[in-house]
PDB file of C-alpha atoms and ligand atoms in Angstrom:
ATOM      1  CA  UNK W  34      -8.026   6.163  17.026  1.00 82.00           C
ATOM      2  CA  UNK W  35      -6.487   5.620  13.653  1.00 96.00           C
ATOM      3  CA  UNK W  36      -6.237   8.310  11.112  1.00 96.00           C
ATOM      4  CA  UNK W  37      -7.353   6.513   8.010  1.00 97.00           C
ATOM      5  CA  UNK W  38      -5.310   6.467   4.694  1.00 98.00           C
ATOM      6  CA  UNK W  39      -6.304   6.356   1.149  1.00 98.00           C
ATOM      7  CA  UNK W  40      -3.547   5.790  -1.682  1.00 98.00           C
ATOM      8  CA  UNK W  41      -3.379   5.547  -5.107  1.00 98.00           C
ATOM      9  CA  UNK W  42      -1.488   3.323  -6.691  1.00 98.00           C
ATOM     10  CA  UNK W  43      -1.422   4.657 -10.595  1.00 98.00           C
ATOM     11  CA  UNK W  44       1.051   1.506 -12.020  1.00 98.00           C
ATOM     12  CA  UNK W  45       2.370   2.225 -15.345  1.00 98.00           C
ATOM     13  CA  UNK W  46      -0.163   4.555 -16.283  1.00 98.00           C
ATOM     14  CA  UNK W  47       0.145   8.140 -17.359  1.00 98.00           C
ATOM     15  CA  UNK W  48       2.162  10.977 -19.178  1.00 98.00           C
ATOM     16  CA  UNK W  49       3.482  14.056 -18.004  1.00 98.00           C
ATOM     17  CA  UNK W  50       0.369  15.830 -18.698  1.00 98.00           C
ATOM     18  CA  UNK W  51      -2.563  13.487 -17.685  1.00 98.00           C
ATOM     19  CA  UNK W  52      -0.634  12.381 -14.383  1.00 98.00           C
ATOM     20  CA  UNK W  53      -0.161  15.996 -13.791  1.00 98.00           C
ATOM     21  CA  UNK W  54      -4.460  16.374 -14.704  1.00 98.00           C
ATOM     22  CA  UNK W  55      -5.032  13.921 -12.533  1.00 98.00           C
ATOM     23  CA  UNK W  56      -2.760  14.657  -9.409  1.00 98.00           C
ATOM     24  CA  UNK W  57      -4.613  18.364  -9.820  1.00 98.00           C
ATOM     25  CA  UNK W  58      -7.954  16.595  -9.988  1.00 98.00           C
ATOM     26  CA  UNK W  59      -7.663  14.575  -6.830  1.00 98.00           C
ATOM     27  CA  UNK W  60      -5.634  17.429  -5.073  1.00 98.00           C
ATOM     28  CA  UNK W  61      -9.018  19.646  -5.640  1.00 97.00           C
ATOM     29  CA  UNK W  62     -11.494  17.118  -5.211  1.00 96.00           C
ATOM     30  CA  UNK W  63     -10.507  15.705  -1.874  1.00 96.00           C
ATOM     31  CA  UNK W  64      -9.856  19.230  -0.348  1.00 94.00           C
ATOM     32  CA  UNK W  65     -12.734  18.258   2.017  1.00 90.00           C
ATOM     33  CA  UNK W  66     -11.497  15.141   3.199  1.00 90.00           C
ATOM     34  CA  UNK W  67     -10.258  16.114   6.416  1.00 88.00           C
ATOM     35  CA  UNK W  68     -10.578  12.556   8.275  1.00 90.00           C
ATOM     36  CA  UNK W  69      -8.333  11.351   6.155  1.00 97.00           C
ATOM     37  CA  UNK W  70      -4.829  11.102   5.112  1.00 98.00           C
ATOM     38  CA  UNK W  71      -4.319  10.824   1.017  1.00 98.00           C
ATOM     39  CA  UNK W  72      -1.287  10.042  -1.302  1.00 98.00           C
ATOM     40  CA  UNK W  73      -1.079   8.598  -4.874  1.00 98.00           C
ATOM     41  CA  UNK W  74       1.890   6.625  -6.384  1.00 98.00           C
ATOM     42  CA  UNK W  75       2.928   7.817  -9.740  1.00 98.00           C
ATOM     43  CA  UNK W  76       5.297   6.102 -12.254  1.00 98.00           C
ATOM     44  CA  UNK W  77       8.868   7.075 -11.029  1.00 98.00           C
ATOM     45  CA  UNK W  78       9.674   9.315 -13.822  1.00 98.00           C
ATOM     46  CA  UNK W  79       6.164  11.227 -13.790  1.00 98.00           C
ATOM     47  CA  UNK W  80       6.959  11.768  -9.819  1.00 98.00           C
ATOM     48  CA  UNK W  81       8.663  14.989 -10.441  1.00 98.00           C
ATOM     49  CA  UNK W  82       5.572  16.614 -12.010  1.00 98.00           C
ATOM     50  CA  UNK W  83       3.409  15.351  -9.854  1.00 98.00           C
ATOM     51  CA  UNK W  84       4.937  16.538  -6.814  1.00 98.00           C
ATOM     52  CA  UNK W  85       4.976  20.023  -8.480  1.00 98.00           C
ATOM     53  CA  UNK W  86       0.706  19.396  -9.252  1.00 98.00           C
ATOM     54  CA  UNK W  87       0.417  18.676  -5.656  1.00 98.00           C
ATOM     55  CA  UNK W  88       2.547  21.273  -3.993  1.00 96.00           C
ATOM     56  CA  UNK W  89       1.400  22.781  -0.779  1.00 94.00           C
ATOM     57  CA  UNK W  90      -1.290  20.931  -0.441  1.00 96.00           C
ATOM     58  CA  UNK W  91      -2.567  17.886   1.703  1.00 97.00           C
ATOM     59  CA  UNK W  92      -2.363  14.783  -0.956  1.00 98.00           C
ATOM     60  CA  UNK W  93       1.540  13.088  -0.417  1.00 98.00           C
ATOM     61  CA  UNK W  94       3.658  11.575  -3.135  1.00 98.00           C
ATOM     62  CA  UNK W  95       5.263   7.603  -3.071  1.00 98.00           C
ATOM     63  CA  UNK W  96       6.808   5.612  -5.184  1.00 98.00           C
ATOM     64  CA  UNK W  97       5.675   2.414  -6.245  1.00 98.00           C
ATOM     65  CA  UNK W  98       8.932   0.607  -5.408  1.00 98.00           C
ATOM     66  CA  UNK W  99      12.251   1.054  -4.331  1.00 98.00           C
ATOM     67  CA  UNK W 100      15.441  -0.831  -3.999  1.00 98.00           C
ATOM     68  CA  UNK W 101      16.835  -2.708  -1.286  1.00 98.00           C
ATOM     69  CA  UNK W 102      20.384  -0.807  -2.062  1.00 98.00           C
ATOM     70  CA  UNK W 103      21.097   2.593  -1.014  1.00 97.00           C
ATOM     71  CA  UNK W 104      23.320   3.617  -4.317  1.00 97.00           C
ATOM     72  CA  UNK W 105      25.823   1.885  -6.700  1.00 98.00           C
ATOM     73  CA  UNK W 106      25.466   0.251  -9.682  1.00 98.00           C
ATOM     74  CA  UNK W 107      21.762  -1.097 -10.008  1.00 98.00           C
ATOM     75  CA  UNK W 108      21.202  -0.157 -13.049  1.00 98.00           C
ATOM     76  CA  UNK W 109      17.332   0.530 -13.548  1.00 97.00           C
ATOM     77  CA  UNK W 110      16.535   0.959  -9.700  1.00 98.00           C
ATOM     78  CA  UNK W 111      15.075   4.119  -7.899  1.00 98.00           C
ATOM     79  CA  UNK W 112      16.693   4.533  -3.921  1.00 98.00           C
ATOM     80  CA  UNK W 113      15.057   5.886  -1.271  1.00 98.00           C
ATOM     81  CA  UNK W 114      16.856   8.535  -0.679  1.00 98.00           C
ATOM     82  CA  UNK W 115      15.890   9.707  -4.443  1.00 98.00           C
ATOM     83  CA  UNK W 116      12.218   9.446  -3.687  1.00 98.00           C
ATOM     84  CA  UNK W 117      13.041  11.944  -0.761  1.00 98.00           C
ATOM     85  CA  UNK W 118      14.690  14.160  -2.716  1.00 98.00           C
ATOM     86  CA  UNK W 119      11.867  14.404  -5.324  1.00 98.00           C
ATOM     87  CA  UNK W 120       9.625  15.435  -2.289  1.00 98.00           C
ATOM     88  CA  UNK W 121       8.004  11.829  -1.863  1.00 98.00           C
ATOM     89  CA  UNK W 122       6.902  10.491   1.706  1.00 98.00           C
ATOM     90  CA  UNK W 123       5.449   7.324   0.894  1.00 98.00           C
ATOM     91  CA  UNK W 124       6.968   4.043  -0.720  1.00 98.00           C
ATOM     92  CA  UNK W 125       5.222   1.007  -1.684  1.00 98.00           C
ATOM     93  CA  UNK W 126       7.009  -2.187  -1.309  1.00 98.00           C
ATOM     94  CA  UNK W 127       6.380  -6.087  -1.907  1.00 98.00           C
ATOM     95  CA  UNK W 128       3.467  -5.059  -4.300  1.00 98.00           C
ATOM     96  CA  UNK W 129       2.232  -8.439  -5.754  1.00 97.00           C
ATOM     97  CA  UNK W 130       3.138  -7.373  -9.257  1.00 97.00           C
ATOM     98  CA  UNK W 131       7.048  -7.101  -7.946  1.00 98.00           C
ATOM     99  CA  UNK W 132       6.669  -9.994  -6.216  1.00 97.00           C
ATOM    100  CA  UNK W 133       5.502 -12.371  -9.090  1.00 96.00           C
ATOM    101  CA  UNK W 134       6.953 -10.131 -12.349  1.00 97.00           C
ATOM    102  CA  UNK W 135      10.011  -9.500 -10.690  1.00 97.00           C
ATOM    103  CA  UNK W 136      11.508 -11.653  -8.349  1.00 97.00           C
ATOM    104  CA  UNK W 137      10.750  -9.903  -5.087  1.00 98.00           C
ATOM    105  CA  UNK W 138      11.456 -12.391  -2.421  1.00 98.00           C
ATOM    106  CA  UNK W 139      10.044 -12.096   1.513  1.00 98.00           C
ATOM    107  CA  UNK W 140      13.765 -10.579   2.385  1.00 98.00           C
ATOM    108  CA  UNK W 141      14.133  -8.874  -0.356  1.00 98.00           C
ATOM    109  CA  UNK W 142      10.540  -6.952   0.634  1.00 98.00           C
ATOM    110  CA  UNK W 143      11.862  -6.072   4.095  1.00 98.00           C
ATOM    111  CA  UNK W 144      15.376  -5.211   3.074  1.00 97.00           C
ATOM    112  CA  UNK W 145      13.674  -2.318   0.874  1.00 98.00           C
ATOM    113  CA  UNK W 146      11.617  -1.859   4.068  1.00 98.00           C
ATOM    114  CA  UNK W 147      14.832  -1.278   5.805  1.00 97.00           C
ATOM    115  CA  UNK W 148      15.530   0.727   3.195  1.00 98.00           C
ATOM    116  CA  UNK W 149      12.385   2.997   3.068  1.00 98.00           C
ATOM    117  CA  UNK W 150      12.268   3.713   6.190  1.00 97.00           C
ATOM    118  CA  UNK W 151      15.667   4.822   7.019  1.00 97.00           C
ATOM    119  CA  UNK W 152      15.230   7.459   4.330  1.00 98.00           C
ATOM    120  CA  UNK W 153      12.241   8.772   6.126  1.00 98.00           C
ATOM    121  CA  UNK W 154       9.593   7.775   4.123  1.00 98.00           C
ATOM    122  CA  UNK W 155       6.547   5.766   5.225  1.00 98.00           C
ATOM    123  CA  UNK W 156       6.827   1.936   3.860  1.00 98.00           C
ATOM    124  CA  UNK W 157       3.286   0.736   2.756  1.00 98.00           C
ATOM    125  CA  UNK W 158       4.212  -2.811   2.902  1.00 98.00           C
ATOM    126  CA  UNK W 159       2.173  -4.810   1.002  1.00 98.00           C
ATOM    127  CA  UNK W 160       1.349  -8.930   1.710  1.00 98.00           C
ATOM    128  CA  UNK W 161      -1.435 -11.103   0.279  1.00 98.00           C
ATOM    129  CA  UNK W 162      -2.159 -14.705  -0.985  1.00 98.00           C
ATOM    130  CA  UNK W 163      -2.865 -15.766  -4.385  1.00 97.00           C
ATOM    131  CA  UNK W 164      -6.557 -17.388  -5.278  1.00 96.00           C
ATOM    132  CA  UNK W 165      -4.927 -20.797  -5.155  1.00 96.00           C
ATOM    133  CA  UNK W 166      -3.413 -20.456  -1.523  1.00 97.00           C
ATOM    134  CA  UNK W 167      -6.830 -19.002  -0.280  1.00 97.00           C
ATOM    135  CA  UNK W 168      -8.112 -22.064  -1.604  1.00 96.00           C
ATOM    136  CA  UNK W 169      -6.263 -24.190   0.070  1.00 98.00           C
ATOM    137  CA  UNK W 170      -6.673 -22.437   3.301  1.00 97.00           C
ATOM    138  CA  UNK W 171      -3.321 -21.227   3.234  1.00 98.00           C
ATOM    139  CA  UNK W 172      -3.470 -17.608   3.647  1.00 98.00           C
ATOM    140  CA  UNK W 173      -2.621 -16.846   7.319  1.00 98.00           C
ATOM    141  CA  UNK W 174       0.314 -19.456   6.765  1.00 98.00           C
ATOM    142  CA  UNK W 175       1.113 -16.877   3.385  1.00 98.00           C
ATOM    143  CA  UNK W 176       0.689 -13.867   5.606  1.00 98.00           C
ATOM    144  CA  UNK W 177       2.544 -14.980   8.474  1.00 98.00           C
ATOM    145  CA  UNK W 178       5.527 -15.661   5.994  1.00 98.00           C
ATOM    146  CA  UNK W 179       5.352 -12.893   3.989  1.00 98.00           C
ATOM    147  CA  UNK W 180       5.848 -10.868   7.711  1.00 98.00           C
ATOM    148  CA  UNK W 181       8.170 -13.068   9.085  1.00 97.00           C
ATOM    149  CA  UNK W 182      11.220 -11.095   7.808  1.00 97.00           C
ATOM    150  CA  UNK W 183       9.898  -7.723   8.827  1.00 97.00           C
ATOM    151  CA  UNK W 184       8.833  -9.305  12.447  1.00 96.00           C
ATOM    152  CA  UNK W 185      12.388 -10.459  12.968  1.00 95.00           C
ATOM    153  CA  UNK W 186      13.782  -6.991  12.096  1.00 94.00           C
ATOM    154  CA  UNK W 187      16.061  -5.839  15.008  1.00 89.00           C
ATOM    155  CA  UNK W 188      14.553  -2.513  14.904  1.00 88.00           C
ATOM    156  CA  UNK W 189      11.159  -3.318  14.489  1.00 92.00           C
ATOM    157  CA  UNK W 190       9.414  -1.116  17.266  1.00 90.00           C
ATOM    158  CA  UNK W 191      10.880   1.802  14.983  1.00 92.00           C
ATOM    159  CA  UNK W 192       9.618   0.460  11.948  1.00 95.00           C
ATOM    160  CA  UNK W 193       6.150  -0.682  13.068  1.00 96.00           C
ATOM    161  CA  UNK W 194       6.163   2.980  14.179  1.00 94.00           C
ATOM    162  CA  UNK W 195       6.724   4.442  10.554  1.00 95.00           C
ATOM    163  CA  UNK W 196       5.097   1.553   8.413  1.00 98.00           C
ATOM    164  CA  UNK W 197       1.741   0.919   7.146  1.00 98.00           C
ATOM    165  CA  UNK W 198       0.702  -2.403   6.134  1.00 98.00           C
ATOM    166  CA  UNK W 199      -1.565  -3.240   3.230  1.00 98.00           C
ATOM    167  CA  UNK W 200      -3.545  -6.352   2.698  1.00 98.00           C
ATOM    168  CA  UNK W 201      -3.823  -6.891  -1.273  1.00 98.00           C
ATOM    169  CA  UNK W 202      -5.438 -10.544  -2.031  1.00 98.00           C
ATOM    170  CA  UNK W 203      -3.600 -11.633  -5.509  1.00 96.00           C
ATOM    171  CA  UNK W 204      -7.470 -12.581  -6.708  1.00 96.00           C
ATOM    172  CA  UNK W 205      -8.767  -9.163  -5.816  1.00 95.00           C
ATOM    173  CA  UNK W 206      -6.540  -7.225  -7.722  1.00 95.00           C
ATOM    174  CA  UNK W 207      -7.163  -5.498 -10.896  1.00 89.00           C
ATOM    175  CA  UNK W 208      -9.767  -8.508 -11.378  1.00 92.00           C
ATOM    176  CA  UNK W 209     -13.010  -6.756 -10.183  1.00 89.00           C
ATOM    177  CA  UNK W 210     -13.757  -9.595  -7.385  1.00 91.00           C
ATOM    178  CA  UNK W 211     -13.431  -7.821  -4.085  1.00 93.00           C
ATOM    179  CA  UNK W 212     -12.516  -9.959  -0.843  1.00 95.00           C
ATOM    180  CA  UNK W 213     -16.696  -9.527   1.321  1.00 97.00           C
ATOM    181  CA  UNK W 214     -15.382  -6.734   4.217  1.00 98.00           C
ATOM    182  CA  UNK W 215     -15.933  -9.909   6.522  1.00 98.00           C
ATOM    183  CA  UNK W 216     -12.847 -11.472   4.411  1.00 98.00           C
ATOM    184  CA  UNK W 217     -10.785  -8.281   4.569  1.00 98.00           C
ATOM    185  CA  UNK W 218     -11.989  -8.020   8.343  1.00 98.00           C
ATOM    186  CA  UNK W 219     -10.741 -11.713   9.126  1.00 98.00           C
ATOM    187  CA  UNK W 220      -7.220 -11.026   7.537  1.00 98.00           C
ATOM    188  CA  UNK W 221      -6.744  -7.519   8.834  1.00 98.00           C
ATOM    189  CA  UNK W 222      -7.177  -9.219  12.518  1.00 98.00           C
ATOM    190  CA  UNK W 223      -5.383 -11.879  11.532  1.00 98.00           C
ATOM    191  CA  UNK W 224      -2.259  -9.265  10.747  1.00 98.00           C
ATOM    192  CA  UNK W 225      -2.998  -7.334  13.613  1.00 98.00           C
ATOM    193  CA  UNK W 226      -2.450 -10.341  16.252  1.00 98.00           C
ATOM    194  CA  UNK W 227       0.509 -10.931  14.395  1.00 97.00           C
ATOM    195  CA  UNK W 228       1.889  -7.400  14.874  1.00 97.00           C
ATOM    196  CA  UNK W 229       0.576  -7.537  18.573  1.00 96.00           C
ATOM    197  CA  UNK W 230       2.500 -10.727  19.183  1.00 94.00           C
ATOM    198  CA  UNK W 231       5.639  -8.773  18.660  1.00 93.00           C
ATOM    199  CA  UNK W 232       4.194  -5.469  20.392  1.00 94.00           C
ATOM    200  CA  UNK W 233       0.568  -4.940  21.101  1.00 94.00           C
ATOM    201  CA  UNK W 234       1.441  -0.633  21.500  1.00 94.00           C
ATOM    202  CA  UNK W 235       2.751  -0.908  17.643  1.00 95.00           C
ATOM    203  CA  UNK W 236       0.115  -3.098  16.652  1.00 96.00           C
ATOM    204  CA  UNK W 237      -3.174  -0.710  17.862  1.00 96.00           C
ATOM    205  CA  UNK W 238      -1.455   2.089  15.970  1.00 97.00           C
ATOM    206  CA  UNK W 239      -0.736   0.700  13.283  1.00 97.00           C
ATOM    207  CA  UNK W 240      -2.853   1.327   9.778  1.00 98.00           C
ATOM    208  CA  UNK W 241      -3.557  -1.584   7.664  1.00 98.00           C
ATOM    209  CA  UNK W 242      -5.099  -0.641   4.238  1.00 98.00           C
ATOM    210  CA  UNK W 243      -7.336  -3.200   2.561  1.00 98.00           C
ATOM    211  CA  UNK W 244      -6.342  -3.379  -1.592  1.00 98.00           C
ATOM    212  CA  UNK W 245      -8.132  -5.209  -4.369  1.00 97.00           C
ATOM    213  CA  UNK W 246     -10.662  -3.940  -6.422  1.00 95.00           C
ATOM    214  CA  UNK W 247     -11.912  -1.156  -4.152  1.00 97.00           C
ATOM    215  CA  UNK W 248     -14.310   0.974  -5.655  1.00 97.00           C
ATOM    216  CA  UNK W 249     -16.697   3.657  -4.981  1.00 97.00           C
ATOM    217  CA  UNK W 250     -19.613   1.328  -4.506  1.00 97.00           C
ATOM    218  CA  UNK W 251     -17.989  -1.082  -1.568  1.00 97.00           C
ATOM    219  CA  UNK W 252     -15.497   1.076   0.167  1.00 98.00           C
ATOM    220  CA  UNK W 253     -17.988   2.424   3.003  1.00 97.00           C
ATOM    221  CA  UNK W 254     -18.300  -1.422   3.555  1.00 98.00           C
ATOM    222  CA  UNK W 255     -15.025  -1.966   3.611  1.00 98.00           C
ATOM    223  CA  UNK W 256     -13.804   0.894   5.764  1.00 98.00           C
ATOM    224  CA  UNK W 257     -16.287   0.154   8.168  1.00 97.00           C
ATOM    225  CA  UNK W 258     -14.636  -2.752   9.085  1.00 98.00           C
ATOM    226  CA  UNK W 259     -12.688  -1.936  12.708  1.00 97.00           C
ATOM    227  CA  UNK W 260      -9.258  -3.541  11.449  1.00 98.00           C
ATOM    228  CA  UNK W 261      -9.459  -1.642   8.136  1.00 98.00           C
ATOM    229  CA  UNK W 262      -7.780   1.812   8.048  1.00 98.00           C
ATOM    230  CA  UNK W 263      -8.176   2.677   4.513  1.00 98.00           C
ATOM    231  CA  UNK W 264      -7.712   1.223   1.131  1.00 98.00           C
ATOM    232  CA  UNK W 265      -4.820   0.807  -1.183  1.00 98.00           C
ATOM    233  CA  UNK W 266      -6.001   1.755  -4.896  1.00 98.00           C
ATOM    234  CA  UNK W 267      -5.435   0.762  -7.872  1.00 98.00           C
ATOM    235  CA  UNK W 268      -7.657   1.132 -11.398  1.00 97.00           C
ATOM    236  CA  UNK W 269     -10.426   3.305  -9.474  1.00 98.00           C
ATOM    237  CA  UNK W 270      -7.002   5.626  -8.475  1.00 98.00           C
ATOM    238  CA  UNK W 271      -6.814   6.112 -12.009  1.00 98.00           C
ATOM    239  CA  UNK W 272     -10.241   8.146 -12.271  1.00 98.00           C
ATOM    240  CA  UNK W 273     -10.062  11.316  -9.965  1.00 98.00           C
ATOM    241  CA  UNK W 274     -14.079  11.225  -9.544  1.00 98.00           C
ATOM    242  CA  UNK W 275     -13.755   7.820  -7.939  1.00 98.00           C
ATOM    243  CA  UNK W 276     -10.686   8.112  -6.233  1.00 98.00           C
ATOM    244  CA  UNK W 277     -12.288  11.176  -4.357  1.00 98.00           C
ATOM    245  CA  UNK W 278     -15.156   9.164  -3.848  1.00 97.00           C
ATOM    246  CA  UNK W 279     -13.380   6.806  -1.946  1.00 98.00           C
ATOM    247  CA  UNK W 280     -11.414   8.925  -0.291  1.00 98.00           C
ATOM    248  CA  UNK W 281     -14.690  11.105   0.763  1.00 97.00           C
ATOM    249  CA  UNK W 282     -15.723   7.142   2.033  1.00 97.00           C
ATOM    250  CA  UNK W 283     -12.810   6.620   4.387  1.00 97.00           C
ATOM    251  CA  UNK W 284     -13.287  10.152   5.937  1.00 94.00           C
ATOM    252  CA  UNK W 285     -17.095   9.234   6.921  1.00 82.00           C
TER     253      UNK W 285
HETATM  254  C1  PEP C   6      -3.200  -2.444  -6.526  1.00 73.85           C
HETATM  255  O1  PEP C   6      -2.601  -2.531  -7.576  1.00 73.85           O
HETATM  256  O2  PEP C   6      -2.575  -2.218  -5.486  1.00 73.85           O
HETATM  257  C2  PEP C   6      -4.647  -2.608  -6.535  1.00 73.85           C
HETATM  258  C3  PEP C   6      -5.261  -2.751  -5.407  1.00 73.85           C
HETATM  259  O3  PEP C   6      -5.249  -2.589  -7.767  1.00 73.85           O
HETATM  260  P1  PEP C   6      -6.843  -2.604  -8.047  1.00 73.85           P
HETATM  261  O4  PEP C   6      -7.468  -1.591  -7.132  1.00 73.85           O
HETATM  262  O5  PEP C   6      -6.976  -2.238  -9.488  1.00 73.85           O
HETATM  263  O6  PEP C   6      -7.325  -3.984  -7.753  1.00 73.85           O
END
């Protein structure tokens, strides 16, 4: 059985004092959560207080990136290691807002995997098509690519061990239009078989979160999927009410 996990993923949203609100807010709110595991991704700079809002207690900290280099001269990049010593466990990587603002290639995604991962955090690696591949049918072929890297990983019973995979349509996010839980459901197998190719153990443990557009009003739906362990969240993250709605959602 897989523990299901709820994230927040806040972008470049926030000050000191509302992210620190909000962290409280959602810290308080999902208290009764227990199904479920929950973290939120601040800003990098606003991870510090955050951490310190969320202090021992049961919601984790990630960053929303992180580079594919463990130090040197990069200017403008956050390492790992840094999000471990600011008390994060989580790291987002290959959002679709890295990988079409900001150059993130397939390798580059699974070197900061690598990367991630080594440090000790938990990589939420994140893959999806764009409206115009779905249209042409071409989303396994997307999916299958955007893994490829990842899948040919020397290490990868380790990783698939550690890493959580999140499906994030391009179209669904941040645009309101949620994939139907029978898309989400298709995908999420899809992903699955592809992990299982590799190793079937890895595969039935792993957690894939479903991201785009969830909200409180079609995450039971979503979650109730059997390949969907939990939602990656972005604008609804933003609003503690209906973050801990969701979050109250994946526990059912
Ligand atoms: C995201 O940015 O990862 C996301 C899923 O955003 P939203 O929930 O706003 O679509």
């Amino acid at each position: 059985m897989r523990r299901r996990l709820v994230v927040g993923n806040w972008k470049m949203h926030g000050s000191r004092a509302s992210a620190t609100a909000l962290a409280a807010e959602v810290a308080a709110g999902t208290k009764g959560c227990t199904g479920v595991d929950v973290g939120v991704c601040p800003p990098a700079i606003l991870i510090p207080p955050v951490v310190a809002a969320l202090a021992g207690g049961h919601v984790a900290c990630g960053g929303q990136d992180v580079s594919e280099h463990e130090s040197g001269a990069y200017t403008g990049e956050t390492a790992a290691g840094m999000l471990v010593d600011a008390g994060c466990t989580l790291a987002i990587v290959g959002h679709s807002e890295r990988r079409q603002f900001f150059g993130d290639t397939n390798d580059r995604v699974a070197a900061k995997l690598v990367r991630a991962a080594a440090a000790g955090l938990t990589p939420i690696l994140c893959v999806g098509e764009t409206l115009a591949e779905r249209r042409k049918d071409e989303t396994s072929q997307v999916i299958a690519a955007q893994l490829a890297p990842v899948l040919a990983l020397p290490n990868i019973g380790d990783l698939l061990a550690r890493m959580v995979i999140a499906y994030e349509p391009v179209w669904a996010i941040g645009t309101g239009e949620t994939a139907t839980p029978e898309q989400a459901q298709e995908v999420h197998a899809f992903i699955r078989g592809a992990i299982a190719a590799r190793d079937a153990t890895a595969a039935g443990a792993l957690r894939i979160l479903y991201g785009g557009s969830v909200k409180p009003d079609n995450a039971a739906a979503l979650f109730a999927k059997p390949d969907v362990d939990g939602g990656l969240v972005g604008g609804a993250a933003l609003k503690a009410a209906d973050f801990t709605q969701i979050c109250a959602a994946a526990a059912r």
